[in-house]
Coordinates of C-alpha atoms (C1' of nucleotides) in Angstrom, one line a residue:
Chain A
X1 CA -16.8 -1.2 -1.0
X2 CA -18.4 1.4 -3.3
X3 CA -16.1 4.0 -1.6
X4 CA -13.1 1.7 -1.7
X5 CA -13.6 1.2 -5.4
X6 CA -13.9 4.8 -5.9
X7 CA -11.2 6.2 -3.7
X8 CA -8.5 3.2 -3.0
X9 CA -5.0 4.2 -3.6
X10 CA -2.9 2.6 -6.3
X11 CA -0.5 0.4 -4.2
X12 CA 1.9 -1.9 -5.9
X13 CA 0.8 -4.9 -3.7
X14 CA -2.9 -4.4 -4.7
X15 CA -2.4 -4.7 -8.3
X16 CA -3.3 -7.6 -10.5
X17 CA 0.2 -8.7 -11.1
X18 CA 1.2 -8.6 -7.3
X19 CA 2.2 -11.9 -6.3
X20 CA 1.5 -13.7 -2.9
X21 CA 5.3 -13.2 -2.2
X22 CA 4.9 -9.6 -3.0
X23 CA 1.9 -9.5 -0.8
X24 CA 3.9 -11.1 2.0
X25 CA 6.5 -8.8 1.6
X26 CA 4.4 -5.9 1.8
X27 CA 3.0 -7.0 5.0
X28 CA 6.0 -7.4 6.9
X29 CA 7.1 -4.2 5.8
X30 CA 3.8 -2.5 6.8
X31 CA 3.9 -3.7 10.4
X32 CA 4.2 -0.5 12.3
X33 CA 5.5 1.4 9.3
X34 CA 3.4 3.9 7.2
X35 CA 2.7 3.2 3.5
X36 CA 4.9 6.0 2.0
X37 CA 8.0 4.8 3.8
X38 CA 7.4 1.3 2.6
X39 CA 6.8 2.0 -1.1
X40 CA 10.7 2.5 -2.3
X41 CA 12.0 -0.4 -0.3
X42 CA 9.1 -2.7 -1.6
X43 CA 10.0 -1.6 -5.2
X44 CA 13.8 -2.4 -4.8
X45 CA 13.3 -5.3 -2.8
X46 CA 11.1 -7.1 -5.3
X47 CA 13.3 -6.0 -8.2
X48 CA 16.0 -7.7 -6.3
X49 CA 14.5 -10.5 -4.8
X50 CA 11.2 -11.5 -7.3
X51 CA 10.7 -14.6 -5.6
X52 CA 11.3 -16.5 -1.9
X53 CA 14.1 -18.6 -3.5
X54 CA 15.9 -15.6 -4.5
X55 CA 16.2 -14.1 -1.1
X56 CA 17.0 -17.4 0.4
X57 CA 19.9 -17.8 -1.8
X58 CA 21.5 -14.7 0.0
X59 CA 22.9 -14.3 3.5
X60 CA 20.5 -12.8 6.1
X61 CA 22.7 -9.9 6.3
X62 CA 21.9 -8.7 2.8
X63 CA 18.2 -8.7 3.8
X64 CA 19.2 -6.4 7.1
X65 CA 20.9 -4.2 4.7
X66 CA 18.2 -3.8 2.1
X67 CA 15.8 -3.2 4.9
X68 CA 17.4 0.2 5.3
X69 CA 15.8 2.4 7.8
X70 CA 12.3 0.9 8.0
X71 CA 12.7 0.3 11.6
X72 CA 12.2 -2.9 13.6
X73 CA 15.1 -4.8 11.7
X74 CA 14.1 -8.2 13.2
X75 CA 11.4 -8.3 10.5
X76 CA 14.0 -8.4 7.9
X77 CA 15.8 -11.1 9.5
X78 CA 12.3 -13.0 9.9
X79 CA 11.2 -12.4 6.2
X80 CA 14.4 -13.9 5.2
X81 CA 14.0 -17.0 7.2
X82 CA 10.3 -17.2 6.1
X83 CA 11.8 -17.2 2.5
X84 CA 14.2 -20.1 3.5
X85 CA 11.2 -22.0 5.2
X86 CA 9.0 -21.5 2.0
X87 CA 11.7 -22.9 -0.1
X88 CA 12.3 -25.8 2.2
X89 CA 8.8 -26.7 3.3
X90 CA 6.6 -25.3 0.5
X91 CA 8.3 -25.9 -2.7
X92 CA 9.3 -22.0 -3.2
X93 CA 5.5 -21.1 -2.9
X94 CA 3.9 -18.8 -0.2
X95 CA 1.3 -21.1 1.4
X96 CA -2.4 -20.1 1.3
X97 CA -3.7 -21.8 4.3
X98 CA -3.8 -19.4 7.6
X99 CA -2.4 -22.3 9.5
X100 CA 0.8 -22.8 7.4
X101 CA 1.2 -19.1 7.2
X102 CA 0.9 -18.6 10.9
X103 CA 3.9 -21.1 11.4
X104 CA 6.3 -19.0 9.5
X105 CA 8.7 -16.7 11.5
X106 CA 7.3 -13.2 11.9
X107 CA 3.9 -14.2 10.8
X108 CA 1.4 -13.5 13.4
X109 CA -2.5 -13.6 13.4
X110 CA -2.9 -10.3 11.2
X111 CA -0.3 -11.2 8.8
X112 CA -1.4 -14.7 8.1
X113 CA -5.2 -13.6 7.8
X114 CA -4.0 -10.4 5.4
X115 CA -2.0 -12.8 3.1
X116 CA -4.8 -15.4 3.0
X117 CA -7.2 -12.8 2.1
X118 CA -5.3 -10.2 -0.1
X119 CA -3.0 -12.8 -1.8
X120 CA -5.2 -15.8 -2.1
X121 CA -8.9 -14.4 -1.5
X122 CA -9.6 -16.4 1.3
X123 CA -12.4 -15.4 3.7
X124 CA -10.5 -14.6 7.0
X125 CA -10.9 -12.1 9.5
X126 CA -8.3 -9.3 9.2
X127 CA -8.0 -7.3 12.2
X128 CA -5.2 -4.5 12.2
X129 CA -5.1 -1.3 13.9
X130 CA -7.3 0.4 11.3
X131 CA -10.1 -2.3 11.2
X132 CA -10.3 -2.0 15.0
X133 CA -10.5 1.5 15.1
X134 CA -13.2 1.8 12.4
X135 CA -15.3 -1.1 13.8
X136 CA -14.9 0.4 17.4
X137 CA -16.1 3.7 16.3
X138 CA -18.7 2.4 14.0
X139 CA -20.5 -0.4 16.1
X140 CA -19.3 0.5 19.8
X141 CA -18.9 4.3 19.7
X142 CA -15.1 4.1 21.3
X143 CA -12.7 6.5 20.1
X144 CA -9.8 4.0 20.0
X145 CA -9.1 0.4 20.9
X146 CA -9.0 -0.2 24.5
X147 CA -7.1 -3.2 24.6
X148 CA -3.7 -3.7 23.3
X149 CA -4.8 -6.7 21.2
X150 CA -8.0 -8.0 19.7
X151 CA -10.4 -9.5 22.1
X152 CA -12.6 -12.4 21.3
X153 CA -15.4 -10.3 21.3
X154 CA -14.1 -8.1 18.6
X155 CA -13.1 -11.0 16.3
X156 CA -16.6 -12.4 16.6
X157 CA -18.2 -9.0 15.8
X158 CA -15.8 -8.6 13.0
X159 CA -16.7 -12.1 11.5
X160 CA -20.4 -11.2 11.8
X161 CA -19.9 -8.1 9.5
X162 CA -17.5 -9.9 7.0
X163 CA -19.4 -10.8 3.7
X164 CA -20.2 -14.4 3.3
X165 CA -18.6 -14.6 -0.2
X166 CA -14.6 -15.2 0.2
X167 CA -14.2 -12.8 -2.6
X168 CA -16.1 -10.1 -1.3
X169 CA -15.0 -10.8 2.2
X170 CA -11.4 -10.1 1.2
X171 CA -12.3 -6.8 -0.6
X172 CA -14.3 -5.8 2.3
X173 CA -11.2 -6.3 4.7
X174 CA -8.9 -4.1 2.5
X175 CA -11.8 -1.6 2.1
X176 CA -12.2 -1.1 5.8
X177 CA -8.5 -0.7 6.5
X178 CA -8.2 1.8 3.6
X179 CA -11.1 3.8 5.5
X180 CA -9.4 3.7 8.7
X181 CA -6.1 4.7 6.8
X182 CA -7.5 7.7 4.9
X183 CA -10.7 8.6 6.5
X184 CA -11.4 7.4 10.1
X185 CA -7.6 8.2 11.1
X186 CA -6.6 8.2 14.9
X187 CA -6.0 11.7 15.5
X188 CA -8.1 13.8 13.0
X189 CA -10.9 11.8 11.3
X190 CA -12.6 13.3 8.3
X191 CA -16.1 12.4 9.4
X192 CA -17.4 14.7 6.7
X193 CA -16.0 12.3 3.9
X194 CA -17.0 9.2 5.6
X195 CA -19.1 6.7 3.6
X196 CA -20.9 5.4 6.7
X197 CA -20.9 8.6 8.8
X198 CA -24.8 8.3 9.0
X199 CA -24.5 4.8 10.9
X200 CA -21.5 5.8 13.0
X201 CA -22.2 5.3 16.7
X202 CA -19.4 7.3 17.9
X203 CA -20.2 10.3 15.6
X204 CA -23.7 10.2 16.8
X205 CA -22.3 10.3 20.4
X206 CA -20.6 13.5 19.6
X207 CA -17.2 11.8 18.9
X208 CA -16.4 11.5 22.8
X209 CA -12.8 10.7 23.7
X210 CA -12.2 7.1 25.3
X211 CA -9.5 7.0 27.7
X212 CA -7.4 3.8 27.0
X213 CA -4.8 3.8 29.6
X214 CA -3.7 0.4 28.3
X215 CA -1.8 1.9 25.2
X216 CA 0.7 4.2 26.3
X217 CA 3.2 4.8 23.8
X218 CA 6.8 3.3 24.6
X219 CA 9.6 5.9 25.2
X220 CA 12.2 5.9 22.7
X221 CA 15.1 8.3 23.2
X222 CA 18.0 7.1 25.6
X223 CA 16.6 3.3 25.2
X224 CA 18.5 0.3 24.2
X225 CA 16.4 0.5 21.0
X226 CA 18.0 3.7 20.0
X227 CA 21.3 2.6 20.7
X228 CA 20.7 -0.8 18.7
X229 CA 19.5 1.5 15.7
X230 CA 22.4 3.5 15.9
X231 CA 24.9 0.6 15.9
X232 CA 23.1 -1.3 13.1
X233 CA 22.9 1.9 10.9
X234 CA 26.9 1.8 11.0
X235 CA 26.8 -1.7 9.9
X236 CA 24.6 -1.3 7.2
X237 CA 26.5 1.4 5.5
X238 CA 30.1 -0.7 5.7
X239 CA 30.2 -3.5 3.3
X240 CA 33.0 -4.9 5.5
X241 CA 33.7 -5.6 8.9
X242 CA 33.5 -2.5 11.4
X243 CA 36.1 -2.3 14.1
X244 CA 34.8 -2.1 17.5
X245 CA 36.3 1.5 17.8
X246 CA 33.8 2.7 15.2
X247 CA 30.9 1.4 17.1
X248 CA 32.2 2.9 20.2
X249 CA 31.6 6.3 18.6
X250 CA 27.7 6.2 18.0
X251 CA 27.0 6.0 21.9
X252 CA 29.1 7.3 24.9
X253 CA 27.9 5.0 27.7
X254 CA 30.1 2.0 27.3
X255 CA 27.8 -0.2 29.6
X256 CA 24.4 0.4 27.5
X257 CA 26.4 0.1 24.3
X258 CA 27.9 -3.2 25.1
X259 CA 24.5 -4.4 26.3
X260 CA 22.9 -3.1 22.9
X261 CA 25.7 -4.9 20.9
X262 CA 25.5 -8.1 22.8
X263 CA 21.9 -8.1 22.1
X264 CA 22.1 -7.5 18.6
X265 CA 24.5 -10.5 18.1
X266 CA 22.0 -12.5 20.3
X267 CA 19.2 -11.6 18.0
X268 CA 21.4 -12.6 14.9
X269 CA 21.2 -9.1 13.3
X270 CA 25.0 -8.7 13.8
X271 CA 27.8 -11.3 13.6
X272 CA 31.1 -11.0 15.4
X273 CA 34.2 -11.0 13.5
X274 CA 37.1 -12.0 15.4
X275 CA 37.0 -10.5 18.7
X276 CA 37.4 -6.8 17.9
X277 CA 35.0 -6.4 14.8
X278 CA 31.5 -7.0 13.7
X279 CA 29.6 -7.2 10.5
X280 CA 26.0 -7.9 9.1
X281 CA 25.3 -11.7 9.5
X282 CA 26.9 -13.8 6.4
X283 CA 27.9 -11.0 4.4
X284 CA 31.6 -11.3 4.4
X285 CA 33.8 -13.6 2.3
X286 CA 34.6 -16.9 4.5
X287 CA 38.3 -16.0 4.7
X288 CA 37.7 -12.9 6.5
X289 CA 34.7 -14.1 8.6
X290 CA 36.6 -16.9 10.0
X291 CA 39.9 -15.4 10.4
X292 CA 41.5 -19.0 10.2
X293 CA 43.5 -18.1 7.2
X294 CA 45.0 -14.8 8.8
X295 CA 48.7 -15.0 9.2
X296 CA 49.8 -14.3 13.0
X297 CA 51.5 -11.2 11.8
X298 CA 48.0 -9.8 10.7
X299 CA 47.0 -10.2 14.1
X300 CA 49.1 -7.7 15.7
X301 CA 46.6 -4.8 14.7
X302 CA 43.2 -6.7 14.3
X303 CA 41.1 -3.3 14.5
X304 CA 42.6 -2.2 11.2
X305 CA 43.5 -5.6 9.6
X306 CA 39.8 -6.8 9.6
X307 CA 38.5 -4.3 7.4
X308 CA 41.3 -4.7 4.8
X309 CA 41.2 -8.3 4.4
X310 CA 37.7 -8.1 3.0
X311 CA 39.1 -6.1 0.3
X312 CA 42.1 -8.3 -0.4
X313 CA 41.3 -11.0 -2.6
X314 CA 44.7 -12.5 -2.5
X315 CA 44.2 -14.9 0.3
X316 CA 40.9 -16.0 -1.1
X317 CA 41.1 -19.7 -2.5
Chain B
dG1 C1' -0.3 -9.5 29.9
dA2 C1' 3.7 -6.8 30.0
dA3 C1' 7.9 -5.6 27.9
dC4 C1' 10.5 -5.3 24.3
dC5 C1' 11.7 -4.2 19.5
dG6 C1' 13.1 1.2 15.1
dT7 C1' 12.2 5.1 12.7
dG8 C1' 10.1 9.4 10.9
dG9 C1' 6.4 12.5 10.4
dC10 C1' 2.4 15.3 12.3
dG11 C1' -0.7 18.0 15.3
Chain C
dT1 C1' 8.8 20.9 21.5
dC2 C1' 7.0 16.3 22.2
dG3 C1' 3.7 13.0 22.7
dC4 C1' 1.1 10.1 19.6
dC5 C1' 0.7 7.0 16.0
dA6 C1' 2.1 3.9 11.9
dA7 C1' -1.2 -3.1 7.6
dG8 C1' 2.4 -6.3 14.7
dG9 C1' 5.2 -10.2 16.5
dT10 C1' 7.9 -12.6 19.9
dT11 C1' 9.5 -13.6 24.6

DNA sequence: GAACCGTGGCG
DNA sequence: TCGCCAAGGTT
């Protein structure tokens, strides 16, 4: 904790003026995403939506668009749904209880514990990849976590180390996370700069490699995930509906492309506009989204008309 | 428990 | 170049 007081990064969600909503937003964005990439999006996000009610008042597609290239865009959808739930069921304030946080969409064990601790200074066991790695090396002498998710034994061990005082516990958790992010890193740990190197079981053992067969990285190139990302990138950049023909340009394999597009629609990340165009969910004017007000003659060339209708205010009541 | 879900940087 | 990794969560 002395090391943290001296070396911690000045991150916006750690400042005294950070709100619980800001902490929650940061935790969503930081899931599997590096801090440096989150920072600019976090700033613009909170400037535009400083409270849950502001985000809930806009369509989910705007959240997906503002998410940019952070990756895993379902998080944007979940964050929007969480904002809506917070408004509807919690009076617009982010709950402080772990059980209530855990019930929010996109909030799992880690995020619930993190928000309770960092936003409300509750005493919770915060076990992210950093904490798991640091404690695994320090107390068990293991280079990297062996299991994909924290075990019961890991939780018990972490709870034993956690300070009894809630305020101290919250700081201890963020301090261990920071140590893992800056010093006790996965690839090239800087043990010479580590404040607890003298007590590290892994270092004492000569930093042995631990074979973790369970955590093989997932492939990406050529997968549906890559195709989904390419399709969504086109839709984010276009304020109006995008004709199917333009989406066909991003990936040659028709079968895989259609499967990815169908999955995006099923996930609620993409909304069909008529039969031959698509848009981010809820982002179009109602007249163009339903197509019900379109004259029969306009349907002759739907691929091109759909995009134009959104620009055309003349038929909007 | 396994599979799936984006994106970019780094060693 | 390419596998690994990054404040995970849901199905």
